[in-house]
Coordinates of N, CA and C in Angstrom, one line a residue:
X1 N 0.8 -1.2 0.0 CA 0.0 0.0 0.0 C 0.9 1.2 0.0
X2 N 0.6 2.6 -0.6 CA 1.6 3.5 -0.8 C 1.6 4.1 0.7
X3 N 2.7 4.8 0.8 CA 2.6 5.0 2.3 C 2.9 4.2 3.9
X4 N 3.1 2.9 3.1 CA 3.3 2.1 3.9 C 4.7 1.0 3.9
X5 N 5.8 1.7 3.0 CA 6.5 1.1 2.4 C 7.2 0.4 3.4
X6 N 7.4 1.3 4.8 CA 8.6 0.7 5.7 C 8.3 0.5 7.5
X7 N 8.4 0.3 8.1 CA 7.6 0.4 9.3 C 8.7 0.7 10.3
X8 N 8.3 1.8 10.9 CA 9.1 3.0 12.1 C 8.6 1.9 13.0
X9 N 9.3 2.7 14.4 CA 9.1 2.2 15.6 C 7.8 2.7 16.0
X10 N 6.7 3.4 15.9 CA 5.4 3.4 15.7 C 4.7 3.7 14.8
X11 N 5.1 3.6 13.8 CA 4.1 3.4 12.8 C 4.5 3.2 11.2
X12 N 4.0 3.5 10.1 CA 4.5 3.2 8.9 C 5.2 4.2 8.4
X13 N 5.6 3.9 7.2 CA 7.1 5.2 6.8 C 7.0 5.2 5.3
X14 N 6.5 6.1 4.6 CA 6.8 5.9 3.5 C 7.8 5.6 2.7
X15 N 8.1 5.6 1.7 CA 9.4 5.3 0.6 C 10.2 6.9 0.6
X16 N 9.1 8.2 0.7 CA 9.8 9.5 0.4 C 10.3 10.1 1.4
X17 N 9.1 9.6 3.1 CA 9.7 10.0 3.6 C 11.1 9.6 4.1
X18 N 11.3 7.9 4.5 CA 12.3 7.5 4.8 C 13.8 7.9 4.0
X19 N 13.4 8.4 2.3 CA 14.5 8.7 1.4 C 14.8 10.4 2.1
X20 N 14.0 10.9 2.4 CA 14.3 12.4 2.8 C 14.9 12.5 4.6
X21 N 14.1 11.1 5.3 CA 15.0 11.7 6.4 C 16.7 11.0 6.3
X22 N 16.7 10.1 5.9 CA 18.2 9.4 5.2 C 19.5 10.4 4.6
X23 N 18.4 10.9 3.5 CA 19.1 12.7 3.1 C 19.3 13.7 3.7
X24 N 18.4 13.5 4.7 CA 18.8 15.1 6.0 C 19.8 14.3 6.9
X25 N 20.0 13.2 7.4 CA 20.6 13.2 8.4 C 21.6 12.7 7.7
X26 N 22.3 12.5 6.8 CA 23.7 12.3 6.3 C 24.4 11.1 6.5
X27 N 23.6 10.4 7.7 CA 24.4 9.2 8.1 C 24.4 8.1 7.2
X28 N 24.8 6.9 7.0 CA 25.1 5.6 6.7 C 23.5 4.9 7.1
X29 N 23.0 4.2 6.0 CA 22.0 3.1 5.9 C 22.0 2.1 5.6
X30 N 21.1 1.3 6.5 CA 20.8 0.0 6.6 C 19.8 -0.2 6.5
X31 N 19.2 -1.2 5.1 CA 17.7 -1.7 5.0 C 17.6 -3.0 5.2
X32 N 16.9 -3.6 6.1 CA 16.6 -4.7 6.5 C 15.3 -5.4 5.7
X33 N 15.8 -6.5 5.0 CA 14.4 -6.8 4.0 C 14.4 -8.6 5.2
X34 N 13.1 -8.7 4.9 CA 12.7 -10.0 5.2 C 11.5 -10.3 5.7
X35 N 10.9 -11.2 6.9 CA 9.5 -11.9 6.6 C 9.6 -11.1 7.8
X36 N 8.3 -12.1 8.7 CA 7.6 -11.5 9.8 C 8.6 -11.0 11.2
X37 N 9.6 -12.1 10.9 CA 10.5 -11.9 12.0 C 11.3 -10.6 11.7
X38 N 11.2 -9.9 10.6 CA 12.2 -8.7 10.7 C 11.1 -7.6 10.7
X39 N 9.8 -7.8 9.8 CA 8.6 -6.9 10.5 C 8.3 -6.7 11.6
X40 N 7.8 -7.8 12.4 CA 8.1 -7.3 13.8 C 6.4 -8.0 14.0
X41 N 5.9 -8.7 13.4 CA 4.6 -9.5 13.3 C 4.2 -10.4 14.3
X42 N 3.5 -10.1 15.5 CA 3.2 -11.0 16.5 C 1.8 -11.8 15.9
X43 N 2.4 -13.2 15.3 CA 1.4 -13.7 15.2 C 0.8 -14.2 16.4
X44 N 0.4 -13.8 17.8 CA -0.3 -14.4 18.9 C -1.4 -13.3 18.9
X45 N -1.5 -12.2 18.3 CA -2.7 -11.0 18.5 C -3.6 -11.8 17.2
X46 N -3.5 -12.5 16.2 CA -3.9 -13.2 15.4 C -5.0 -13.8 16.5
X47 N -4.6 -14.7 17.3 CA -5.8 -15.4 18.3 C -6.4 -14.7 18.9
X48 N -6.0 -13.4 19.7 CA -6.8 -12.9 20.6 C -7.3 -11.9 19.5
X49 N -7.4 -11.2 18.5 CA -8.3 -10.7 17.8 C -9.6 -11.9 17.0
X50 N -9.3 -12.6 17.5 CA -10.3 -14.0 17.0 C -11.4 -13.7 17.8
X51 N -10.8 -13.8 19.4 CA -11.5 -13.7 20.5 C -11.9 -12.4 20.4
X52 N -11.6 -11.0 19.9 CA -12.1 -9.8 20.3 C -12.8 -9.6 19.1
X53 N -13.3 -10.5 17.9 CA -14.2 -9.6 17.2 C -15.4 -10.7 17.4
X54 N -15.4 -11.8 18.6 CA -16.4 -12.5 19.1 C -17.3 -11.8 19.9
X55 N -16.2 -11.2 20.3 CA -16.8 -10.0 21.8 C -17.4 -8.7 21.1
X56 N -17.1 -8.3 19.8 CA -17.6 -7.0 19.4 C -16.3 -6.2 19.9
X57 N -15.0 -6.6 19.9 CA -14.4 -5.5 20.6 C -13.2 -5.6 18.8
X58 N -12.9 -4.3 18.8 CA -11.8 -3.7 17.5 C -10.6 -4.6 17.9
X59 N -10.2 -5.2 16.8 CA -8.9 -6.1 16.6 C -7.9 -5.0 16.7
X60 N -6.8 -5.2 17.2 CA -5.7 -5.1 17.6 C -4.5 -5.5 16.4
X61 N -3.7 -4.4 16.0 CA -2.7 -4.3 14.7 C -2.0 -5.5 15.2
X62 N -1.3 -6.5 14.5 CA 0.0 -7.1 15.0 C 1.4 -6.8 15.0
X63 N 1.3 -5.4 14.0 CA 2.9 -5.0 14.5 C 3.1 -4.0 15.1
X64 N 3.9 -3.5 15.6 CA 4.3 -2.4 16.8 C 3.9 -3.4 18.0
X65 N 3.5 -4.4 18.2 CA 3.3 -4.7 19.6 C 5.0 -5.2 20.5
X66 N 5.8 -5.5 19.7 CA 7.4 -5.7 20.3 C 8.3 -5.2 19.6
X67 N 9.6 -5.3 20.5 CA 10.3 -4.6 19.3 C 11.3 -5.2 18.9
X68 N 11.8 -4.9 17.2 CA 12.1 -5.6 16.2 C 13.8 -5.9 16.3
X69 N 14.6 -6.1 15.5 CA 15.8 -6.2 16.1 C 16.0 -4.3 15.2
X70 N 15.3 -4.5 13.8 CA 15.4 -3.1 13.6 C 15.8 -2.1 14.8
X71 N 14.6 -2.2 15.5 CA 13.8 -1.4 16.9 C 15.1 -1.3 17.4
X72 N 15.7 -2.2 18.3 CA 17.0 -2.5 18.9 C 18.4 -1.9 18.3
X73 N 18.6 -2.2 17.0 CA 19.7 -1.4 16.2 C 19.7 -0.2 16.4
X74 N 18.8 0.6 16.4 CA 17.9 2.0 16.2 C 18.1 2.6 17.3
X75 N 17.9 1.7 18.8 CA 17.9 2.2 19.5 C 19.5 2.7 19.8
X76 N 20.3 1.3 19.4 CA 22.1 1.0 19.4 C 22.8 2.1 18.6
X77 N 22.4 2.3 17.7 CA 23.2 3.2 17.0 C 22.7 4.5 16.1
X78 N 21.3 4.6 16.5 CA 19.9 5.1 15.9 C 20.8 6.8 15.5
X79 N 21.4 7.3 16.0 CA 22.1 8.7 15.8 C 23.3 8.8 14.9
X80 N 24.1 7.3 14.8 CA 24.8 7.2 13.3 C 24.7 6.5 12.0
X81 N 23.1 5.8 12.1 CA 22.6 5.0 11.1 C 21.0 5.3 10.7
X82 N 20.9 5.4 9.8 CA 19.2 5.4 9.5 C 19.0 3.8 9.5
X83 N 18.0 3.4 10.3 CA 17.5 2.3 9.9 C 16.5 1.7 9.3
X84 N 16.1 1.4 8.4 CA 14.9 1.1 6.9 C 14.8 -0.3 7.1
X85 N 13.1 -0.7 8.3 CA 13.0 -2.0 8.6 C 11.5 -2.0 7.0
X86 N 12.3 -3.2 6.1 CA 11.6 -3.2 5.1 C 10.5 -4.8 5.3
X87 N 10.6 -5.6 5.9 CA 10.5 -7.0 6.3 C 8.6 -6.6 6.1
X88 N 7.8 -7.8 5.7 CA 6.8 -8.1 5.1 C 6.3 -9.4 5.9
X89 N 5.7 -9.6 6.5 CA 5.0 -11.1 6.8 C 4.5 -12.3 5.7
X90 N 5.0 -12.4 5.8 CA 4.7 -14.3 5.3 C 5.7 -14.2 3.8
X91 N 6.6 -13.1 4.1 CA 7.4 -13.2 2.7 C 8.4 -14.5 2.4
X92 N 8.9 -14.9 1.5 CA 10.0 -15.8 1.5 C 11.1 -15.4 0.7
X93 N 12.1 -15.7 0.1 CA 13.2 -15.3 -0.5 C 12.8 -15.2 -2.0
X94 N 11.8 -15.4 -2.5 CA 11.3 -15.2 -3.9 C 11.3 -13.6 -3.8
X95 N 10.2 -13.2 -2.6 CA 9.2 -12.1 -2.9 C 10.5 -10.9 -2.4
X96 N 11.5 -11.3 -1.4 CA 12.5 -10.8 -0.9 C 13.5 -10.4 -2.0
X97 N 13.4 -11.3 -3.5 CA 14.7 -10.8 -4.2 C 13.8 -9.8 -5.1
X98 N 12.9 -9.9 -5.4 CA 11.9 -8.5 -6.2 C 11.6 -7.5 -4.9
X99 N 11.1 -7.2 -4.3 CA 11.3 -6.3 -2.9 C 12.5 -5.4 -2.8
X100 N 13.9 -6.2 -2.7 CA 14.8 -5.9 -2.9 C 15.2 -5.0 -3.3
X101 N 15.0 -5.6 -5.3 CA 15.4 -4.5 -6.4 C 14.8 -3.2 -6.4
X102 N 13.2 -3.2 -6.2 CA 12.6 -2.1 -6.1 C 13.0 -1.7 -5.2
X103 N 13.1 -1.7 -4.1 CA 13.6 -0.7 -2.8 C 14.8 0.1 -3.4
X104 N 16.1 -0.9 -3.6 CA 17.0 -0.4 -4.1 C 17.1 0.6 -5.5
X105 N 16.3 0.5 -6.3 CA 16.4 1.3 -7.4 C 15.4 2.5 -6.8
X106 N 14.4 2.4 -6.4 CA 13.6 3.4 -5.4 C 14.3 4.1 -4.8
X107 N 15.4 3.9 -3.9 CA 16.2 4.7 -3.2 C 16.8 5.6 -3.8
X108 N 17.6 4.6 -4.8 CA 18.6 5.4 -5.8 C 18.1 6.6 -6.3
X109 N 16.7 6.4 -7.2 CA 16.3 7.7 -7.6 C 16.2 8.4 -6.9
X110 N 16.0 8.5 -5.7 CA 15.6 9.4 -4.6 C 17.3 10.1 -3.7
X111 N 18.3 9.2 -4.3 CA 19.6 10.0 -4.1 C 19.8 9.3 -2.6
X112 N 19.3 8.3 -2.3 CA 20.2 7.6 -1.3 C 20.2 6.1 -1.7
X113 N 21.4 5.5 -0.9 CA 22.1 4.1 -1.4 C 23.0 3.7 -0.3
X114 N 21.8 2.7 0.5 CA 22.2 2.4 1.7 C 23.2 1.7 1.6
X115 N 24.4 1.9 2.7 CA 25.4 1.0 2.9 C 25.5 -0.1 3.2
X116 N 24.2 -0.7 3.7 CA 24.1 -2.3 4.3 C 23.1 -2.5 3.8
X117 N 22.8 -4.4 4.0 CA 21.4 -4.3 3.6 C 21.5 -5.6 3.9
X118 N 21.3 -6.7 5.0 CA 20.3 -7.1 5.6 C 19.5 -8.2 5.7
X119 N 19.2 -9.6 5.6 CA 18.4 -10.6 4.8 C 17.7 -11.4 6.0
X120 N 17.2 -11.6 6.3 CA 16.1 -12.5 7.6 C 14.9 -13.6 6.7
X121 N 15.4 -14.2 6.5 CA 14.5 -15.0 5.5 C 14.7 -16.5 5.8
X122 N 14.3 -17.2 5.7 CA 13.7 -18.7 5.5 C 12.7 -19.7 6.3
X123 N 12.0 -19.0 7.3 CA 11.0 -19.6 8.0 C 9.6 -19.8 7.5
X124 N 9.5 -18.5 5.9 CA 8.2 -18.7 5.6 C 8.4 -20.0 4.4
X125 N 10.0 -19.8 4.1 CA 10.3 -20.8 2.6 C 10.2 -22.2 3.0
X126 N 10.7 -22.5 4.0 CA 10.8 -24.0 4.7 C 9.3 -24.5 4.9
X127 N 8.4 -23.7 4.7 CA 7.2 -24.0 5.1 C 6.0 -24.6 3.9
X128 N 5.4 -25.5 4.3 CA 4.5 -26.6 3.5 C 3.2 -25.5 2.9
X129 N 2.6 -25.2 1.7 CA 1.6 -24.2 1.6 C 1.0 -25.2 0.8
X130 N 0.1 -26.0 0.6 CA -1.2 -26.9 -0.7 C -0.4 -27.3 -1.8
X131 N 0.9 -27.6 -0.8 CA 2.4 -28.2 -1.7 C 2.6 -27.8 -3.2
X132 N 2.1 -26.3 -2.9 CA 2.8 -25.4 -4.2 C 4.1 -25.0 -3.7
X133 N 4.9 -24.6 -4.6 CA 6.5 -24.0 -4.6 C 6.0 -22.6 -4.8
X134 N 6.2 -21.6 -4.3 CA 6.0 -20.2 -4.7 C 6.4 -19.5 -6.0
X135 N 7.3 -20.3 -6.7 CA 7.9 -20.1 -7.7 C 7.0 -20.5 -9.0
X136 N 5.8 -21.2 -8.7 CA 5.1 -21.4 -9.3 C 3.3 -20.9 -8.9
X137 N 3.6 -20.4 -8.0 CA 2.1 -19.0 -7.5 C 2.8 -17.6 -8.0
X138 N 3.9 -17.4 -7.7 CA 4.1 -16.3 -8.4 C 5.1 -15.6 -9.6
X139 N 4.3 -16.0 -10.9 CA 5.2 -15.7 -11.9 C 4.5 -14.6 -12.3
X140 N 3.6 -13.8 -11.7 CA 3.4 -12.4 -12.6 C 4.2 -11.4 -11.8
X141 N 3.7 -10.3 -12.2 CA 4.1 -8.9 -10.9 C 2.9 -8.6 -10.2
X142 N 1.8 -9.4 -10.2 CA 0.7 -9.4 -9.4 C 0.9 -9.2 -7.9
X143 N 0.4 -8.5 -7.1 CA 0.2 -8.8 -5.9 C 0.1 -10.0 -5.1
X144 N 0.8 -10.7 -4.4 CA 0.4 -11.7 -4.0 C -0.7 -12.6 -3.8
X145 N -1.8 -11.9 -3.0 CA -2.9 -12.4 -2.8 C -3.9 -12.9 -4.1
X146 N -3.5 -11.7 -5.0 CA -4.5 -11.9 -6.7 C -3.2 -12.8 -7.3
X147 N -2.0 -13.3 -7.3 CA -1.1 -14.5 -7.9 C -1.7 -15.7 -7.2
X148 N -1.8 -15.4 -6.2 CA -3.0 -16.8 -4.9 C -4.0 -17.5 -6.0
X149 N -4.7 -16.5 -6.0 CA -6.1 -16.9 -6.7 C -6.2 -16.5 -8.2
X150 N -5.8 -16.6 -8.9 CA -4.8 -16.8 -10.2 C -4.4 -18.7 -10.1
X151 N -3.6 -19.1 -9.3 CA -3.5 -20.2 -9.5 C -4.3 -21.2 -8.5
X152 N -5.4 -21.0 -8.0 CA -6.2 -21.7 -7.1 C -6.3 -22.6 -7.9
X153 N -6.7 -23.0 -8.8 CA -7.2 -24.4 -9.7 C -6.4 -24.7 -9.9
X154 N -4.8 -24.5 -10.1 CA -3.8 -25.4 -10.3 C -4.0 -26.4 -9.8
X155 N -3.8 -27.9 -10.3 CA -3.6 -28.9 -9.7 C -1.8 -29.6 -8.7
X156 N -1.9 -29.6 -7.3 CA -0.6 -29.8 -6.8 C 0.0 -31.1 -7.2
X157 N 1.4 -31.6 -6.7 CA 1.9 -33.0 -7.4 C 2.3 -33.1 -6.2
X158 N 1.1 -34.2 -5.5 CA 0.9 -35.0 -4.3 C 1.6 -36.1 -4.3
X159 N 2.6 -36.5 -5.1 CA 3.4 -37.4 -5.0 C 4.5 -37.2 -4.4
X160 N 5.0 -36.1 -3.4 CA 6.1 -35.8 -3.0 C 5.6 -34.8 -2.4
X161 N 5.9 -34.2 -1.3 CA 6.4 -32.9 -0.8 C 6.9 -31.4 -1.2
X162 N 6.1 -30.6 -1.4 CA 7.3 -29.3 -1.8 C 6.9 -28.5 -0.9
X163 N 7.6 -27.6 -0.3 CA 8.1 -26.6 0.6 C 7.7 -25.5 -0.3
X164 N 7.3 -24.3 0.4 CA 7.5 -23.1 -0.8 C 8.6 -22.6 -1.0
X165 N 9.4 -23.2 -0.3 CA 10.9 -22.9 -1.5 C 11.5 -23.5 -1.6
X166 N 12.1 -24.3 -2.4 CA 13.0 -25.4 -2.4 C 14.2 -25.1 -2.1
X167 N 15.5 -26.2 -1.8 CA 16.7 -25.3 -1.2 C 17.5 -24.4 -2.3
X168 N 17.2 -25.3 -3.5 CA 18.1 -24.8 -4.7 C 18.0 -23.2 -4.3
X169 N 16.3 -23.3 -5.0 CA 15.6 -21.8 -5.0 C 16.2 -21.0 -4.2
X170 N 16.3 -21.4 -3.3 CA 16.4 -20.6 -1.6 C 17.3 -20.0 -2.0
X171 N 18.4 -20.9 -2.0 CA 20.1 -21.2 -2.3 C 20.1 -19.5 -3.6
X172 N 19.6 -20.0 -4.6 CA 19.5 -19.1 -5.7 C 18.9 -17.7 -5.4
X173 N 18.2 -17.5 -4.6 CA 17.2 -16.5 -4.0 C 18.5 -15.3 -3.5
X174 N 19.2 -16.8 -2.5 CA 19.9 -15.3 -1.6 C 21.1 -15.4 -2.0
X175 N 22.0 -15.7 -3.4 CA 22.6 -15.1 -4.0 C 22.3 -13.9 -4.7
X176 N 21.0 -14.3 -5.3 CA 20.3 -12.6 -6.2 C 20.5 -11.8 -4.8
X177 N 19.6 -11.3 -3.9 CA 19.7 -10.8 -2.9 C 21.3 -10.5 -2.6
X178 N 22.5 -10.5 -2.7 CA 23.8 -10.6 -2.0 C 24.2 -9.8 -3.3
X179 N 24.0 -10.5 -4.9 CA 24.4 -9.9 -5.5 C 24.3 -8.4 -5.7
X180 N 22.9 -8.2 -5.6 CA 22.1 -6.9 -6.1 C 22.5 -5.7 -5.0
X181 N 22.6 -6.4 -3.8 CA 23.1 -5.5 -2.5 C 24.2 -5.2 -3.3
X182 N 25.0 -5.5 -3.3 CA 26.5 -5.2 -3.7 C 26.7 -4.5 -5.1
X183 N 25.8 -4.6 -6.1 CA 25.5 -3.8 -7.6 C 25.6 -2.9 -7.3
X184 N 24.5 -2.6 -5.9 CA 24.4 -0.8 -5.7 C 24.7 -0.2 -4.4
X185 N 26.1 -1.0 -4.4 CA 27.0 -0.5 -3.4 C 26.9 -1.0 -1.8
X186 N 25.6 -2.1 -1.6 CA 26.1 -2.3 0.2 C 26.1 -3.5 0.4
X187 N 26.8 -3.3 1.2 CA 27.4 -4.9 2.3 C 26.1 -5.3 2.7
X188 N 26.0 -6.6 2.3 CA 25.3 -7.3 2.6 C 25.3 -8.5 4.0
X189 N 23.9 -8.3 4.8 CA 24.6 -9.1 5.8 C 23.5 -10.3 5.7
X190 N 23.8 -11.2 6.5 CA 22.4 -12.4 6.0 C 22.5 -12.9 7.8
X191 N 21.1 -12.8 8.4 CA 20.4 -13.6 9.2 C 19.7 -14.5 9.0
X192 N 20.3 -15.3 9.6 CA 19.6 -16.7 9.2 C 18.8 -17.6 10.8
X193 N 17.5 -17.8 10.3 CA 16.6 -18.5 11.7 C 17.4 -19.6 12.5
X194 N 17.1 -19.6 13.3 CA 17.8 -20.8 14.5 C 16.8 -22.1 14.2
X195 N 16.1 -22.3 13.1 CA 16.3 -23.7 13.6 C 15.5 -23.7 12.0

């Protein structure tokens, strides 16, 4: 959604503004791309908004409720780095290496080209979805949700297991990601889940 490109420590951040406070404060940037763990997504308000639109009572956002490692960097070094938490829920390293480019060429135009950049990815890839591979939900530039239902009638190949990302992919994913950081100049760093 426009307007919503990046998410502050309370609340959302656009693309122009995050490029203009980047530009006023002169310092060194770091964009953080990845899934829910680098958004900052408490899937537990998921249940209890279950429970509160039983009761008639307004659901509760799931992010801003903790804080992110963004949050934490920000707080660590927040006066000689801009921090750009870019992370998306239920993303995988597919949607992470298009994300990516656009941010990065987004930036560029706008006259900033963050020095780092960041990768938190593979908890949503590892994960089982109607044993499609993502790589085969999403071949357009569609929005996610309308790539969803675009291939709902696909038939899956229940003869085996697929992960939505396979390792190759994965494998291949966060080289694009490493490469493209480093095209337009930042150190790339890669977080990877504990388990």
């Amino acid at each position: 959604m426009p307007g919503q490109d990046f998410i502050g420590p309370d609340g959302f951040i656009s693309l122009d503004e995050a490029a203009a406070t980047a530009k006023a404060s002169g310092n060194r940037v770091i964009l953080n791309i990845g899934d829910s763990s680098t958004a900052g997504w408490d899937s537990r308000v998921g249940l209890e908004n279950k429970k509160r639109r039983a009761e008639g009572l307004p659901v509760i956002m799931p992010l801003f409720q903790y804080s992110t490692y963004s949050d934490l960097l920000r707080d660590k070094v927040g006066e000689t780095l801009v921090v750009l938490n870019a992370g998306i829920p239920g993303h995988t390293t597919l949607q992470g290496v298009r994300r990516q480019r656009m941010l990065l060429k987004a930036l560029k135009v706008r006259g900033v080209t963050p020095d780092y950049v960041s990768f938190y990815f593979g908890d949503n890839d590892s994960q089982w979805e109607n044993n499609l591979e993502d790589k085969y939900l999403l071949r357009s530039n569609l929005p996610l949700f309308l790539d969803r239902k675009r291939v709902r009638n696909r038939k899956p190949d229940n003869e085996r297991i697929h992960l939505r990302t396979s390792l190759p992919d994965f494998t291949a994913n966060m080289r694009s990601m490493i490469r493209d950081a480093r095209y337009f100049g930042a150190a790339p760093m890669l977080i990877m889940p504990q388990t």
